């Protein structure tokens, strides 16, 4: 496989309906929006046997912090203690709420009310990515909601492809082991560029989607 073929293979892995979610200024959830989120929240919370307390206000506070990108300490007191809300957010991430909602938003039959809070959901999922890890980032890309990703797709680390590139480079070098001076330097440089590309960027807001 050549470097160009490797790039083409990567592009073929993902759907063509990928999109960025338009930005929306934070506002408290409407009754219709809350009615769309509540069933998903009940599923994950009931699975853990934990009661729902001030759930709507708590989720509103989480969305407020997620959309603003500010630290938890910036959360107004009306939403609860910042440390408590932060712990609840992480617990819901481990329970799978944020990625469950991402999946619901990617459904072509999603309701207008759920579409209305898609940006909030994507930003909450993105904030949870350091908890959820690489698998969740890849899932967000595969379902097409790029705003939920921790970095732009071009900057996401591709461990599988990095390993393929490494093996290809090793194969080229082994094929010329008997005569190193005949190594195809231009080809190796191409593989090195491709390896740097697949290595991605750190998960930092400077590389994050809009």
PDB file of N, CA and C in Angstrom, residues 3-92:
ATOM      1  N   UNK A   3       1.484   5.525   0.328  1.00  0.00           N
ATOM      2  CA  UNK A   3       0.926   6.548   1.216  1.00  0.00           C
ATOM      3  C   UNK A   3      -0.403   7.110   0.720  1.00  0.00           C
ATOM      4  N   UNK A   4      -0.534   7.343  -0.594  1.00  0.00           N
ATOM      5  CA  UNK A   4      -1.789   7.865  -1.138  1.00  0.00           C
ATOM      6  C   UNK A   4      -2.924   6.870  -0.950  1.00  0.00           C
ATOM      7  N   UNK A   5      -2.637   5.593  -1.125  1.00  0.00           N
ATOM      8  CA  UNK A   5      -3.659   4.565  -0.935  1.00  0.00           C
ATOM      9  C   UNK A   5      -4.086   4.484   0.524  1.00  0.00           C
ATOM     10  N   UNK A   6      -3.143   4.695   1.439  1.00  0.00           N
ATOM     11  CA  UNK A   6      -3.468   4.682   2.863  1.00  0.00           C
ATOM     12  C   UNK A   6      -4.417   5.828   3.210  1.00  0.00           C
ATOM     13  N   UNK A   7      -4.178   7.016   2.645  1.00  0.00           N
ATOM     14  CA  UNK A   7      -5.074   8.149   2.890  1.00  0.00           C
ATOM     15  C   UNK A   7      -6.471   7.864   2.342  1.00  0.00           C
ATOM     16  N   UNK A   8      -6.541   7.297   1.149  1.00  0.00           N
ATOM     17  CA  UNK A   8      -7.832   6.978   0.543  1.00  0.00           C
ATOM     18  C   UNK A   8      -8.583   5.949   1.381  1.00  0.00           C
ATOM     19  N   UNK A   9      -7.853   4.981   1.920  1.00  0.00           N
ATOM     20  CA  UNK A   9      -8.476   3.959   2.755  1.00  0.00           C
ATOM     21  C   UNK A   9      -9.072   4.583   4.012  1.00  0.00           C
ATOM     22  N   UNK A  10      -8.371   5.554   4.590  1.00  0.00           N
ATOM     23  CA  UNK A  10      -8.883   6.232   5.778  1.00  0.00           C
ATOM     24  C   UNK A  10     -10.172   6.980   5.455  1.00  0.00           C
ATOM     25  N   UNK A  11     -10.188   7.712   4.344  1.00  0.00           N
ATOM     26  CA  UNK A  11     -11.385   8.475   3.988  1.00  0.00           C
ATOM     27  C   UNK A  11     -12.593   7.566   3.796  1.00  0.00           C
ATOM     28  N   UNK A  12     -12.357   6.356   3.326  1.00  0.00           N
ATOM     29  CA  UNK A  12     -13.461   5.435   3.056  1.00  0.00           C
ATOM     30  C   UNK A  12     -14.068   4.852   4.326  1.00  0.00           C
ATOM     31  N   UNK A  13     -13.413   5.045   5.480  1.00  0.00           N
ATOM     32  CA  UNK A  13     -13.894   4.451   6.723  1.00  0.00           C
ATOM     33  C   UNK A  13     -15.079   5.189   7.318  1.00  0.00           C
ATOM     34  N   UNK A  14     -15.302   6.421   6.886  1.00  0.00           N
ATOM     35  CA  UNK A  14     -16.275   7.250   7.576  1.00  0.00           C
ATOM     36  C   UNK A  14     -17.365   7.734   6.623  1.00  0.00           C
ATOM     37  N   UNK A  15     -18.572   7.953   7.153  1.00  0.00           N
ATOM     38  CA  UNK A  15     -19.713   8.320   6.311  1.00  0.00           C
ATOM     39  C   UNK A  15     -19.580   9.718   5.725  1.00  0.00           C
ATOM     40  N   UNK A  16     -20.318   9.940   4.652  1.00  0.00           N
ATOM     41  CA  UNK A  16     -20.269  11.244   3.975  1.00  0.00           C
ATOM     42  C   UNK A  16     -21.202  12.263   4.617  1.00  0.00           C
ATOM     43  N   UNK A  17     -22.057  11.823   5.568  1.00  0.00           N
ATOM     44  CA  UNK A  17     -23.031  12.747   6.160  1.00  0.00           C
ATOM     45  C   UNK A  17     -22.481  13.447   7.402  1.00  0.00           C
ATOM     46  N   UNK A  18     -21.181  13.402   7.624  1.00  0.00           N
ATOM     47  CA  UNK A  18     -20.599  14.070   8.780  1.00  0.00           C
ATOM     48  C   UNK A  18     -20.864  15.569   8.701  1.00  0.00           C
ATOM     49  N   UNK A  19     -21.059  16.176   9.856  1.00  0.00           N
ATOM     50  CA  UNK A  19     -21.397  17.606   9.870  1.00  0.00           C
ATOM     51  C   UNK A  19     -20.992  18.232  11.192  1.00  0.00           C
ATOM     52  N   UNK A  20     -20.868  19.543  11.173  1.00  0.00           N
ATOM     53  CA  UNK A  20     -20.664  20.316  12.388  1.00  0.00           C
ATOM     54  C   UNK A  20     -22.004  20.902  12.814  1.00  0.00           C
ATOM     55  N   UNK A  21     -22.259  20.905  14.099  1.00  0.00           N
ATOM     56  CA  UNK A  21     -23.516  21.426  14.625  1.00  0.00           C
ATOM     57  C   UNK A  21     -23.419  22.945  14.773  1.00  0.00           C
ATOM     58  N   UNK A  22     -24.392  23.673  14.252  1.00  0.00           N
ATOM     59  CA  UNK A  22     -24.350  25.141  14.401  1.00  0.00           C
ATOM     60  C   UNK A  22     -24.303  25.551  15.874  1.00  0.00           C
ATOM     61  N   UNK A  23     -23.553  26.602  16.141  1.00  0.00           N
ATOM     62  CA  UNK A  23     -23.447  27.086  17.513  1.00  0.00           C
ATOM     63  C   UNK A  23     -24.791  27.619  18.005  1.00  0.00           C
ATOM     64  N   UNK A  24     -24.990  27.468  19.294  1.00  0.00           N
ATOM     65  CA  UNK A  24     -26.189  28.025  19.922  1.00  0.00           C
ATOM     66  C   UNK A  24     -25.799  28.585  21.282  1.00  0.00           C
ATOM     67  N   UNK A  25     -26.213  29.782  21.557  1.00  0.00           N
ATOM     68  CA  UNK A  25     -25.947  30.395  22.860  1.00  0.00           C
ATOM     69  C   UNK A  25     -26.726  29.634  23.926  1.00  0.00           C
ATOM     70  N   UNK A  26     -26.089  29.401  25.062  1.00  0.00           N
ATOM     71  CA  UNK A  26     -26.766  28.647  26.102  1.00  0.00           C
ATOM     72  C   UNK A  26     -28.015  29.353  26.585  1.00  0.00           C
ATOM     73  N   UNK A  27     -29.040  28.569  26.874  1.00  0.00           N
ATOM     74  CA  UNK A  27     -30.272  29.039  27.497  1.00  0.00           C
ATOM     75  C   UNK A  27     -30.858  27.851  28.248  1.00  0.00           C
ATOM     76  N   UNK A  28     -31.623  28.093  29.301  1.00  0.00           N
ATOM     77  CA  UNK A  28     -32.232  26.970  30.023  1.00  0.00           C
ATOM     78  C   UNK A  28     -33.079  26.110  29.085  1.00  0.00           C
ATOM     79  N   UNK A  29     -33.134  24.833  29.370  1.00  0.00           N
ATOM     80  CA  UNK A  29     -33.912  23.914  28.549  1.00  0.00           C
ATOM     81  C   UNK A  29     -35.392  24.259  28.599  1.00  0.00           C
ATOM     82  N   UNK A  30     -36.032  24.179  27.458  1.00  0.00           N
ATOM     83  CA  UNK A  30     -37.486  24.336  27.414  1.00  0.00           C
ATOM     84  C   UNK A  30     -38.129  23.023  27.865  1.00  0.00           C
ATOM     85  N   UNK A  31     -39.449  23.075  28.090  1.00  0.00           N
ATOM     86  CA  UNK A  31     -40.158  21.854  28.500  1.00  0.00           C
ATOM     87  C   UNK A  31     -40.021  20.765  27.436  1.00  0.00           C
ATOM     88  N   UNK A  32     -40.117  21.148  26.164  1.00  0.00           N
ATOM     89  CA  UNK A  32     -40.021  20.160  25.081  1.00  0.00           C
ATOM     90  C   UNK A  32     -38.619  19.561  25.014  1.00  0.00           C
ATOM     91  N   UNK A  33     -37.599  20.392  25.200  1.00  0.00           N
ATOM     92  CA  UNK A  33     -36.214  19.893  25.161  1.00  0.00           C
ATOM     93  C   UNK A  33     -35.934  18.964  26.336  1.00  0.00           C
ATOM     94  N   UNK A  34     -36.410  19.350  27.508  1.00  0.00           N
ATOM     95  CA  UNK A  34     -36.216  18.503  28.680  1.00  0.00           C
ATOM     96  C   UNK A  34     -36.943  17.166  28.516  1.00  0.00           C
ATOM     97  N   UNK A  35     -38.114  17.191  27.894  1.00  0.00           N
ATOM     98  CA  UNK A  35     -38.875  15.963  27.679  1.00  0.00           C
ATOM     99  C   UNK A  35     -38.119  14.990  26.771  1.00  0.00           C
ATOM    100  N   UNK A  36     -37.239  15.500  25.911  1.00  0.00           N
ATOM    101  CA  UNK A  36     -36.438  14.632  25.041  1.00  0.00           C
ATOM    102  C   UNK A  36     -35.237  14.041  25.785  1.00  0.00           C
ATOM    103  N   UNK A  37     -34.685  14.782  26.719  1.00  0.00           N
ATOM    104  CA  UNK A  37     -33.486  14.337  27.433  1.00  0.00           C
ATOM    105  C   UNK A  37     -33.831  13.415  28.595  1.00  0.00           C
ATOM    106  N   UNK A  38     -34.947  13.685  29.269  1.00  0.00           N
ATOM    107  CA  UNK A  38     -35.295  12.944  30.477  1.00  0.00           C
ATOM    108  C   UNK A  38     -35.341  11.425  30.300  1.00  0.00           C
ATOM    109  N   UNK A  39     -35.950  10.894  29.226  1.00  0.00           N
ATOM    110  CA  UNK A  39     -35.971   9.423  29.092  1.00  0.00           C
ATOM    111  C   UNK A  39     -34.577   8.807  29.037  1.00  0.00           C
ATOM    112  N   UNK A  40     -33.637   9.464  28.362  1.00  0.00           N
ATOM    113  CA  UNK A  40     -32.258   8.947  28.302  1.00  0.00           C
ATOM    114  C   UNK A  40     -31.598   9.012  29.675  1.00  0.00           C
ATOM    115  N   UNK A  41     -31.862  10.088  30.402  1.00  0.00           N
ATOM    116  CA  UNK A  41     -31.305  10.228  31.747  1.00  0.00           C
ATOM    117  C   UNK A  41     -31.858   9.153  32.672  1.00  0.00           C
ATOM    118  N   UNK A  42     -33.151   8.888  32.563  1.00  0.00           N
ATOM    119  CA  UNK A  42     -33.759   7.869  33.416  1.00  0.00           C
ATOM    120  C   UNK A  42     -33.174   6.495  33.151  1.00  0.00           C
ATOM    121  N   UNK A  43     -32.898   6.190  31.889  1.00  0.00           N
ATOM    122  CA  UNK A  43     -32.340   4.878  31.551  1.00  0.00           C
ATOM    123  C   UNK A  43     -30.994   4.658  32.223  1.00  0.00           C
ATOM    124  N   UNK A  44     -30.099   5.641  32.098  1.00  0.00           N
ATOM    125  CA  UNK A  44     -28.754   5.440  32.651  1.00  0.00           C
ATOM    126  C   UNK A  44     -28.761   5.537  34.175  1.00  0.00           C
ATOM    127  N   UNK A  45     -29.606   6.394  34.734  1.00  0.00           N
ATOM    128  CA  UNK A  45     -29.641   6.546  36.186  1.00  0.00           C
ATOM    129  C   UNK A  45     -30.294   5.335  36.836  1.00  0.00           C
ATOM    130  N   UNK A  46     -31.379   4.852  36.259  1.00  0.00           N
ATOM    131  CA  UNK A  46     -32.056   3.683  36.820  1.00  0.00           C
ATOM    132  C   UNK A  46     -31.162   2.450  36.748  1.00  0.00           C
ATOM    133  N   UNK A  47     -30.319   2.391  35.713  1.00  0.00           N
ATOM    134  CA  UNK A  47     -29.400   1.258  35.599  1.00  0.00           C
ATOM    135  C   UNK A  47     -28.420   1.225  36.764  1.00  0.00           C
ATOM    136  N   UNK A  48     -28.119   2.402  37.323  1.00  0.00           N
ATOM    137  CA  UNK A  48     -27.193   2.492  38.454  1.00  0.00           C
ATOM    138  C   UNK A  48     -27.928   2.543  39.794  1.00  0.00           C
ATOM    139  N   UNK A  49     -29.255   2.632  39.725  1.00  0.00           N
ATOM    140  CA  UNK A  49     -30.040   2.665  40.950  1.00  0.00           C
ATOM    141  C   UNK A  49     -29.906   3.950  41.737  1.00  0.00           C
ATOM    142  N   UNK A  50     -29.607   5.063  41.055  1.00  0.00           N
ATOM    143  CA  UNK A  50     -29.423   6.333  41.747  1.00  0.00           C
ATOM    144  C   UNK A  50     -30.653   7.216  41.548  1.00  0.00           C
ATOM    145  N   UNK A  51     -31.093   7.925  42.596  1.00  0.00           N
ATOM    146  CA  UNK A  51     -32.273   8.787  42.458  1.00  0.00           C
ATOM    147  C   UNK A  51     -31.971  10.047  41.660  1.00  0.00           C
ATOM    148  N   UNK A  52     -33.022  10.621  41.072  1.00  0.00           N
ATOM    149  CA  UNK A  52     -32.896  11.884  40.351  1.00  0.00           C
ATOM    150  C   UNK A  52     -33.265  13.019  41.301  1.00  0.00           C
ATOM    151  N   UNK A  53     -32.340  13.928  41.527  1.00  0.00           N
ATOM    152  CA  UNK A  53     -32.599  15.068  42.399  1.00  0.00           C
ATOM    153  C   UNK A  53     -32.300  16.354  41.638  1.00  0.00           C
ATOM    154  N   UNK A  54     -33.300  17.214  41.545  1.00  0.00           N
ATOM    155  CA  UNK A  54     -33.126  18.482  40.828  1.00  0.00           C
ATOM    156  C   UNK A  54     -32.467  18.233  39.471  1.00  0.00           C
ATOM    157  N   UNK A  55     -32.929  17.199  38.783  1.00  0.00           N
ATOM    158  CA  UNK A  55     -32.241  16.746  37.572  1.00  0.00           C
ATOM    159  C   UNK A  55     -32.215  17.825  36.493  1.00  0.00           C
ATOM    160  N   UNK A  56     -33.338  18.479  36.271  1.00  0.00           N
ATOM    161  CA  UNK A  56     -33.393  19.457  35.180  1.00  0.00           C
ATOM    162  C   UNK A  56     -32.437  20.617  35.419  1.00  0.00           C
ATOM    163  N   UNK A  57     -32.459  21.150  36.621  1.00  0.00           N
ATOM    164  CA  UNK A  57     -31.561  22.269  36.932  1.00  0.00           C
ATOM    165  C   UNK A  57     -30.103  21.830  36.876  1.00  0.00           C
ATOM    166  N   UNK A  58     -29.841  20.599  37.329  1.00  0.00           N
ATOM    167  CA  UNK A  58     -28.468  20.083  37.305  1.00  0.00           C
ATOM    168  C   UNK A  58     -27.958  19.955  35.870  1.00  0.00           C
ATOM    169  N   UNK A  59     -28.783  19.391  34.984  1.00  0.00           N
ATOM    170  CA  UNK A  59     -28.384  19.242  33.581  1.00  0.00           C
ATOM    171  C   UNK A  59     -28.221  20.610  32.927  1.00  0.00           C
ATOM    172  N   UNK A  60     -29.110  21.552  33.267  1.00  0.00           N
ATOM    173  CA  UNK A  60     -28.972  22.919  32.751  1.00  0.00           C
ATOM    174  C   UNK A  60     -27.606  23.497  33.128  1.00  0.00           C
ATOM    175  N   UNK A  61     -27.202  23.292  34.372  1.00  0.00           N
ATOM    176  CA  UNK A  61     -25.906  23.800  34.817  1.00  0.00           C
ATOM    177  C   UNK A  61     -24.746  23.146  34.077  1.00  0.00           C
ATOM    178  N   UNK A  62     -24.860  21.857  33.844  1.00  0.00           N
ATOM    179  CA  UNK A  62     -23.813  21.150  33.096  1.00  0.00           C
ATOM    180  C   UNK A  62     -23.701  21.683  31.679  1.00  0.00           C
ATOM    181  N   UNK A  63     -24.837  21.880  31.022  1.00  0.00           N
ATOM    182  CA  UNK A  63     -24.815  22.421  29.668  1.00  0.00           C
ATOM    183  C   UNK A  63     -24.240  23.844  29.665  1.00  0.00           C
ATOM    184  N   UNK A  64     -24.559  24.609  30.683  1.00  0.00           N
ATOM    185  CA  UNK A  64     -24.056  25.991  30.744  1.00  0.00           C
ATOM    186  C   UNK A  64     -22.532  26.017  30.775  1.00  0.00           C
ATOM    187  N   UNK A  65     -21.947  25.167  31.600  1.00  0.00           N
ATOM    188  CA  UNK A  65     -20.488  25.105  31.688  1.00  0.00           C
ATOM    189  C   UNK A  65     -19.890  24.537  30.403  1.00  0.00           C
ATOM    190  N   UNK A  66     -20.525  23.484  29.865  1.00  0.00           N
ATOM    191  CA  UNK A  66     -19.995  22.843  28.661  1.00  0.00           C
ATOM    192  C   UNK A  66     -19.984  23.803  27.473  1.00  0.00           C
ATOM    193  N   UNK A  67     -21.055  24.566  27.294  1.00  0.00           N
ATOM    194  CA  UNK A  67     -21.141  25.485  26.157  1.00  0.00           C
ATOM    195  C   UNK A  67     -20.170  26.649  26.316  1.00  0.00           C
ATOM    196  N   UNK A  68     -20.020  27.139  27.539  1.00  0.00           N
ATOM    197  CA  UNK A  68     -19.135  28.289  27.767  1.00  0.00           C
ATOM    198  C   UNK A  68     -17.661  27.896  27.701  1.00  0.00           C
ATOM    199  N   UNK A  69     -17.361  26.648  28.038  1.00  0.00           N
ATOM    200  CA  UNK A  69     -15.964  26.222  28.097  1.00  0.00           C
ATOM    201  C   UNK A  69     -15.239  26.711  29.332  1.00  0.00           C
ATOM    202  N   UNK A  70     -15.962  27.321  30.263  1.00  0.00           N
ATOM    203  CA  UNK A  70     -15.358  27.852  31.480  1.00  0.00           C
ATOM    204  C   UNK A  70     -15.178  26.747  32.522  1.00  0.00           C
ATOM    205  N   UNK A  71     -14.344  26.978  33.528  1.00  0.00           N
ATOM    206  CA  UNK A  71     -14.172  25.963  34.585  1.00  0.00           C
ATOM    207  C   UNK A  71     -15.427  25.820  35.424  1.00  0.00           C
ATOM    208  N   UNK A  72     -15.508  24.707  36.146  1.00  0.00           N
ATOM    209  CA  UNK A  72     -16.697  24.441  36.955  1.00  0.00           C
ATOM    210  C   UNK A  72     -16.905  25.496  38.027  1.00  0.00           C
ATOM    211  N   UNK A  73     -15.841  26.097  38.508  1.00  0.00           N
ATOM    212  CA  UNK A  73     -15.987  27.090  39.571  1.00  0.00           C
ATOM    213  C   UNK A  73     -16.768  28.325  39.125  1.00  0.00           C
ATOM    214  N   UNK A  74     -16.947  28.484  37.809  1.00  0.00           N
ATOM    215  CA  UNK A  74     -17.708  29.632  37.302  1.00  0.00           C
ATOM    216  C   UNK A  74     -19.214  29.414  37.387  1.00  0.00           C
ATOM    217  N   UNK A  75     -19.644  28.206  37.732  1.00  0.00           N
ATOM    218  CA  UNK A  75     -21.068  27.884  37.763  1.00  0.00           C
ATOM    219  C   UNK A  75     -21.765  28.657  38.877  1.00  0.00           C
ATOM    220  N   UNK A  76     -22.855  29.381  38.567  1.00  0.00           N
ATOM    221  CA  UNK A  76     -23.592  30.114  39.613  1.00  0.00           C
ATOM    222  C   UNK A  76     -24.112  29.173  40.695  1.00  0.00           C
ATOM    223  N   UNK A  77     -24.246  29.696  41.893  1.00  0.00           N
ATOM    224  CA  UNK A  77     -24.632  28.889  43.053  1.00  0.00           C
ATOM    225  C   UNK A  77     -26.004  28.258  42.904  1.00  0.00           C
ATOM    226  N   UNK A  78     -26.873  28.843  42.087  1.00  0.00           N
ATOM    227  CA  UNK A  78     -28.244  28.318  41.941  1.00  0.00           C
ATOM    228  C   UNK A  78     -28.274  26.906  41.364  1.00  0.00           C
ATOM    229  N   UNK A  79     -27.156  26.485  40.727  1.00  0.00           N
ATOM    230  CA  UNK A  79     -27.116  25.148  40.135  1.00  0.00           C
ATOM    231  C   UNK A  79     -26.484  24.117  41.067  1.00  0.00           C
ATOM    232  N   UNK A  80     -26.058  24.547  42.229  1.00  0.00           N
ATOM    233  CA  UNK A  80     -25.435  23.636  43.178  1.00  0.00           C
ATOM    234  C   UNK A  80     -23.951  23.929  43.322  1.00  0.00           C
ATOM    235  N   UNK A  81     -23.320  23.222  44.228  1.00  0.00           N
ATOM    236  CA  UNK A  81     -21.882  23.398  44.430  1.00  0.00           C
ATOM    237  C   UNK A  81     -21.122  22.916  43.192  1.00  0.00           C
ATOM    238  N   UNK A  82     -20.189  23.710  42.687  1.00  0.00           N
ATOM    239  CA  UNK A  82     -19.452  23.322  41.472  1.00  0.00           C
ATOM    240  C   UNK A  82     -18.816  21.935  41.556  1.00  0.00           C
ATOM    241  N   UNK A  83     -18.224  21.597  42.706  1.00  0.00           N
ATOM    242  CA  UNK A  83     -17.590  20.285  42.835  1.00  0.00           C
ATOM    243  C   UNK A  83     -18.616  19.162  42.740  1.00  0.00           C
ATOM    244  N   UNK A  84     -19.794  19.401  43.310  1.00  0.00           N
ATOM    245  CA  UNK A  84     -20.851  18.383  43.266  1.00  0.00           C
ATOM    246  C   UNK A  84     -21.351  18.190  41.843  1.00  0.00           C
ATOM    247  N   UNK A  85     -21.575  19.298  41.143  1.00  0.00           N
ATOM    248  CA  UNK A  85     -22.057  19.217  39.762  1.00  0.00           C
ATOM    249  C   UNK A  85     -20.999  18.561  38.878  1.00  0.00           C
ATOM    250  N   UNK A  86     -19.733  18.900  39.109  1.00  0.00           N
ATOM    251  CA  UNK A  86     -18.648  18.296  38.330  1.00  0.00           C
ATOM    252  C   UNK A  86     -18.587  16.792  38.537  1.00  0.00           C
ATOM    253  N   UNK A  87     -18.716  16.351  39.778  1.00  0.00           N
ATOM    254  CA  UNK A  87     -18.718  14.907  40.053  1.00  0.00           C
ATOM    255  C   UNK A  87     -19.904  14.219  39.392  1.00  0.00           C
ATOM    256  N   UNK A  88     -21.056  14.870  39.445  1.00  0.00           N
ATOM    257  CA  UNK A  88     -22.252  14.306  38.804  1.00  0.00           C
ATOM    258  C   UNK A  88     -22.052  14.213  37.292  1.00  0.00           C
ATOM    259  N   UNK A  89     -21.436  15.224  36.705  1.00  0.00           N
ATOM    260  CA  UNK A  89     -21.153  15.220  35.267  1.00  0.00           C
ATOM    261  C   UNK A  89     -20.260  14.037  34.903  1.00  0.00           C
ATOM    262  N   UNK A  90     -19.204  13.835  35.674  1.00  0.00           N
ATOM    263  CA  UNK A  90     -18.294  12.714  35.396  1.00  0.00           C
ATOM    264  C   UNK A  90     -18.993  11.372  35.582  1.00  0.00           C
ATOM    265  N   UNK A  91     -19.859  11.296  36.594  1.00  0.00           N
ATOM    266  CA  UNK A  91     -20.583  10.049  36.817  1.00  0.00           C
ATOM    267  C   UNK A  91     -21.512   9.735  35.641  1.00  0.00           C
ATOM    268  N   UNK A  92     -22.184  10.765  35.143  1.00  0.00           N
ATOM    269  CA  UNK A  92     -23.060  10.566  33.986  1.00  0.00           C
ATOM    270  C   UNK A  92     -22.256  10.188  32.743  1.00  0.00           C
TER     271      UNK A  92
END
